[in-house]
Short mmCIF file of C-alpha atoms in Angstrom, two decimals:
data_model
loop_
_atom_site.label_atom_id
_atom_site.label_comp_id
_atom_site.label_asym_id
_atom_site.label_seq_id
_atom_site.Cartn_x
_atom_site.Cartn_y
_atom_site.Cartn_z
CA MET B 1 30.09 24.34 -97.55
CA ALA B 2 26.17 24.16 -97.20
CA PRO B 3 24.55 21.44 -95.96
CA GLN B 4 22.58 19.09 -98.08
CA TYR B 5 19.81 17.99 -97.58
CA LYS B 6 17.51 15.35 -98.63
CA LEU B 7 13.59 15.02 -97.24
CA THR B 8 11.91 11.05 -97.85
CA TYR B 9 7.76 11.76 -97.41
CA PHE B 10 5.07 10.35 -99.75
CA ASN B 11 3.75 12.40 -102.12
CA LEU B 12 0.74 13.69 -98.81
CA ARG B 13 1.54 17.15 -97.95
CA ALA B 14 0.47 15.82 -93.85
CA ARG B 15 3.61 15.40 -92.06
CA GLY B 16 5.75 16.03 -94.78
CA GLU B 17 4.64 20.25 -95.46
CA LEU B 18 5.63 22.20 -93.11
CA THR B 19 9.12 21.02 -93.65
CA ARG B 20 8.73 21.93 -97.66
CA PHE B 21 7.87 24.96 -96.64
CA ILE B 22 11.05 25.81 -94.11
CA PHE B 23 13.10 24.84 -97.33
CA ALA B 24 10.97 27.17 -99.69
CA ALA B 25 10.06 30.62 -97.32
CA ALA B 26 14.74 30.16 -96.40
CA GLY B 27 15.13 29.49 -99.99
CA VAL B 28 17.61 25.99 -98.96
CA GLN B 29 17.50 23.78 -101.97
CA TYR B 30 17.07 20.38 -101.16
CA ASP B 31 15.76 17.11 -102.70
CA ASP B 32 12.12 16.65 -101.83
CA ASN B 33 12.37 12.71 -102.40
CA ARG B 34 8.69 11.58 -102.88
CA ILE B 35 7.90 7.81 -102.20
CA GLU B 36 6.08 5.73 -103.59
CA PHE B 37 3.16 3.69 -101.00
CA SER B 38 4.21 0.74 -102.98
CA GLU B 39 7.51 1.47 -102.42
CA TRP B 40 7.71 1.65 -98.20
CA PRO B 41 7.74 -1.29 -97.69
CA ALA B 42 11.09 -1.85 -98.82
CA LEU B 43 12.44 0.92 -96.89
CA LYS B 44 10.63 1.01 -93.67
CA GLU B 45 12.87 -1.07 -92.19
CA LYS B 46 16.22 0.94 -92.77
CA THR B 47 14.52 3.51 -90.97
CA PRO B 48 15.99 4.42 -87.87
CA MET B 49 11.97 3.83 -85.67
CA GLY B 50 9.57 2.93 -88.90
CA GLN B 51 8.48 6.26 -89.84
CA MET B 52 8.63 8.74 -92.13
CA PRO B 53 8.95 11.42 -93.24
CA LEU B 54 13.13 11.58 -92.85
CA LEU B 55 15.38 14.67 -93.27
CA GLU B 56 19.13 13.75 -94.51
CA ALA B 57 21.69 16.37 -93.02
CA ASP B 58 25.12 15.46 -94.98
CA GLY B 59 23.88 11.41 -94.72
CA LYS B 60 23.29 11.72 -91.02
CA VAL B 61 19.12 10.76 -90.44
CA VAL B 62 16.21 11.88 -88.29
CA CYS B 63 13.04 10.43 -88.22
CA GLN B 64 9.80 12.68 -86.59
CA SER B 65 7.94 15.25 -88.51
CA GLY B 66 8.59 17.62 -85.05
CA ALA B 67 12.01 17.32 -84.95
CA ILE B 68 12.37 17.37 -88.85
CA ALA B 69 10.36 21.25 -88.02
CA ARG B 70 12.27 21.98 -85.07
CA TYR B 71 15.60 21.74 -86.65
CA MET B 72 15.28 22.82 -89.96
CA ALA B 73 13.67 26.00 -88.38
CA ARG B 74 17.20 26.76 -86.56
CA GLU B 75 19.14 26.36 -89.15
CA THR B 76 16.80 28.80 -91.22
CA GLY B 77 16.62 30.95 -88.74
CA LEU B 78 12.86 30.41 -88.83
CA GLY B 79 12.98 29.54 -85.05
CA GLY B 80 12.24 32.37 -83.36
CA LYS B 81 14.71 35.27 -81.84
CA SER B 82 15.00 34.76 -78.33
CA SER B 83 14.31 31.09 -76.04
CA TRP B 84 11.11 33.01 -75.87
CA GLU B 85 9.49 32.91 -78.93
CA GLU B 86 11.08 30.04 -79.84
CA ALA B 87 8.39 27.97 -77.02
CA GLN B 88 6.31 30.57 -78.71
CA VAL B 89 6.52 29.80 -82.24
CA ASP B 90 6.84 26.02 -80.57
CA MET B 91 3.05 26.11 -78.52
CA PHE B 92 1.76 27.35 -82.41
CA VAL B 93 3.43 24.81 -84.02
CA CYS B 94 2.08 21.96 -81.54
CA GLY B 95 -1.42 22.54 -81.74
CA VAL B 96 -1.09 23.33 -85.62
CA ASP B 97 -0.18 19.87 -84.79
CA ASP B 98 -2.84 18.73 -83.28
CA LEU B 99 -5.17 20.31 -85.57
CA ILE B 100 -3.38 18.04 -88.95
CA THR B 101 -4.05 15.06 -86.61
CA LYS B 102 -7.29 15.43 -86.33
CA LEU B 103 -7.68 16.66 -89.96
CA CYS B 104 -5.75 12.94 -90.84
CA ASP B 105 -7.93 10.98 -88.21
CA ALA B 106 -11.54 12.21 -90.19
CA HIS B 107 -9.88 12.46 -94.01
CA PHE B 108 -8.07 7.87 -93.10
CA ALA B 109 -11.25 6.90 -91.63
CA SER B 110 -11.87 3.23 -92.76
CA ASP B 111 -15.48 3.60 -90.63
CA GLU B 112 -17.69 5.48 -92.92
CA ALA B 113 -19.95 6.14 -90.00
CA VAL B 114 -16.66 7.40 -87.81
CA LYS B 115 -15.49 8.74 -90.84
CA GLU B 116 -18.50 10.58 -90.51
CA GLU B 117 -18.74 11.43 -86.73
CA ARG B 118 -15.00 12.81 -87.01
CA THR B 119 -15.82 15.61 -90.16
CA LYS B 120 -18.40 16.84 -88.05
CA ALA B 121 -16.26 17.43 -85.25
CA LEU B 122 -14.33 18.70 -87.05
CA GLY B 123 -16.49 22.32 -87.23
CA PRO B 124 -16.34 23.33 -83.76
CA TYR B 125 -12.83 21.99 -82.92
CA VAL B 126 -11.85 24.40 -85.83
CA SER B 127 -13.75 27.12 -83.87
CA LYS B 128 -11.76 26.93 -80.72
CA PHE B 129 -9.05 26.83 -82.39
CA LEU B 130 -9.02 29.99 -84.44
CA ASP B 131 -10.65 31.79 -82.10
CA ASN B 132 -7.71 31.35 -79.38
CA TYR B 133 -4.99 31.73 -82.10
CA GLU B 134 -6.72 34.62 -82.89
CA LYS B 135 -6.41 35.60 -79.22
CA LEU B 136 -2.76 34.61 -79.32
CA CYS B 137 -1.65 36.48 -82.75
CA GLY B 138 0.48 39.45 -82.93
CA PRO B 139 -0.93 42.65 -84.59
CA GLU B 140 1.98 42.19 -86.91
CA GLY B 141 1.37 39.71 -89.61
CA HIS B 142 3.27 36.93 -87.25
CA LEU B 143 2.01 35.09 -84.52
CA VAL B 144 4.99 35.80 -82.94
CA GLY B 145 7.18 38.08 -82.86
CA THR B 146 8.09 41.28 -86.16
CA SER B 147 9.19 38.75 -88.35
CA LEU B 148 8.20 35.10 -90.14
CA THR B 149 8.57 31.92 -87.81
CA TYR B 150 7.64 28.81 -88.82
CA ALA B 151 4.89 28.72 -86.94
CA ASP B 152 3.29 31.25 -88.54
CA LEU B 153 4.53 28.65 -91.32
CA ALA B 154 2.61 25.50 -89.81
CA PHE B 155 -1.04 27.52 -89.62
CA PHE B 156 -0.59 28.86 -93.19
CA VAL B 157 0.16 24.40 -93.44
CA GLY B 158 -2.62 23.59 -91.33
CA MET B 159 -5.50 26.04 -93.10
CA HIS B 160 -4.82 24.40 -96.48
CA ASP B 161 -7.72 22.24 -96.02
CA ILE B 162 -9.68 24.13 -94.73
CA TRP B 163 -9.93 26.95 -96.78
CA GLN B 164 -10.58 23.85 -99.42
CA HIS B 165 -15.07 24.10 -97.65
CA ARG B 166 -14.75 27.40 -96.44
CA ALA B 167 -12.60 30.07 -97.98
CA ASP B 168 -13.63 32.36 -96.24
CA ALA B 169 -12.75 30.94 -93.23
CA LEU B 170 -10.41 33.99 -91.59
CA GLU B 171 -12.92 36.81 -92.91
CA LYS B 172 -13.28 37.17 -88.95
CA TYR B 173 -10.17 36.68 -88.00
CA PRO B 174 -8.06 40.24 -89.42
CA LYS B 175 -4.68 39.34 -87.51
CA LEU B 176 -4.31 35.30 -88.51
CA ALA B 177 -5.49 36.79 -92.03
CA LYS B 178 -2.99 39.54 -91.53
CA VAL B 179 -0.23 35.94 -91.54
CA ALA B 180 -1.92 34.31 -93.92
CA GLU B 181 -1.17 37.30 -96.88
CA THR B 182 2.31 36.74 -95.10
CA VAL B 183 3.22 33.87 -95.61
CA ARG B 184 1.17 33.87 -98.72
CA ASP B 185 3.67 37.12 -100.23
CA ASN B 186 6.89 35.62 -99.15
CA GLU B 187 7.98 34.66 -102.66
CA GLY B 188 9.63 31.31 -102.21
CA VAL B 189 7.00 30.40 -100.41
CA ALA B 190 4.57 31.78 -103.30
CA ALA B 191 6.58 29.51 -106.29
CA TYR B 192 6.38 26.51 -104.42
CA ILE B 193 2.74 26.64 -103.72
CA ALA B 194 2.87 27.02 -107.80
CA GLU B 195 4.67 24.42 -108.30
CA ARG B 196 4.19 21.97 -106.50
CA PRO B 197 1.81 18.49 -106.83
CA GLU B 198 -2.28 18.34 -105.98
CA THR B 199 -2.34 16.29 -103.38
CA ASN B 200 -5.87 15.09 -101.02
CA ILE B 201 -4.36 15.93 -98.52
#
């Protein structure tokens, strides 16, 4: 019998979207439990570490977005085909996590001057990020190996807000453009993107 999964997070992409993409790409059914900010204080004390997202698998609960995504990648065969591939995949995913942290830090800055400074610093950071990823990327439409991994999904998720401002962001990065095309062409991912709620981060 297939495990019963429930992912609990705010109605945001941010730290929950990669796991949603893994579920979508793998065609795995789950309960996408999106809660309101007003619901969080009552739930917080009942969570393992006082934070989200939360993954419930057959009644067992784990938190930390990275741990959740890695677990589901292993469970769905999207984590890499060898220990070395797994390490490479995790390297790319960790890099995207750094990117998302920078994007969130700029978006959620309460001080306008700080927000402006952080947003301005994103340009050089994103350029270096893309340069590195293009250099390390495989030639066949995948960051690692010859089949879809959650590194490809993470890269696509991380690019969302960049594409909002620069639709041609990958024009000078042919290998990465091919990765984005691979993810976009995945039937499960395409269906999820078409149906997901529009959120600002």
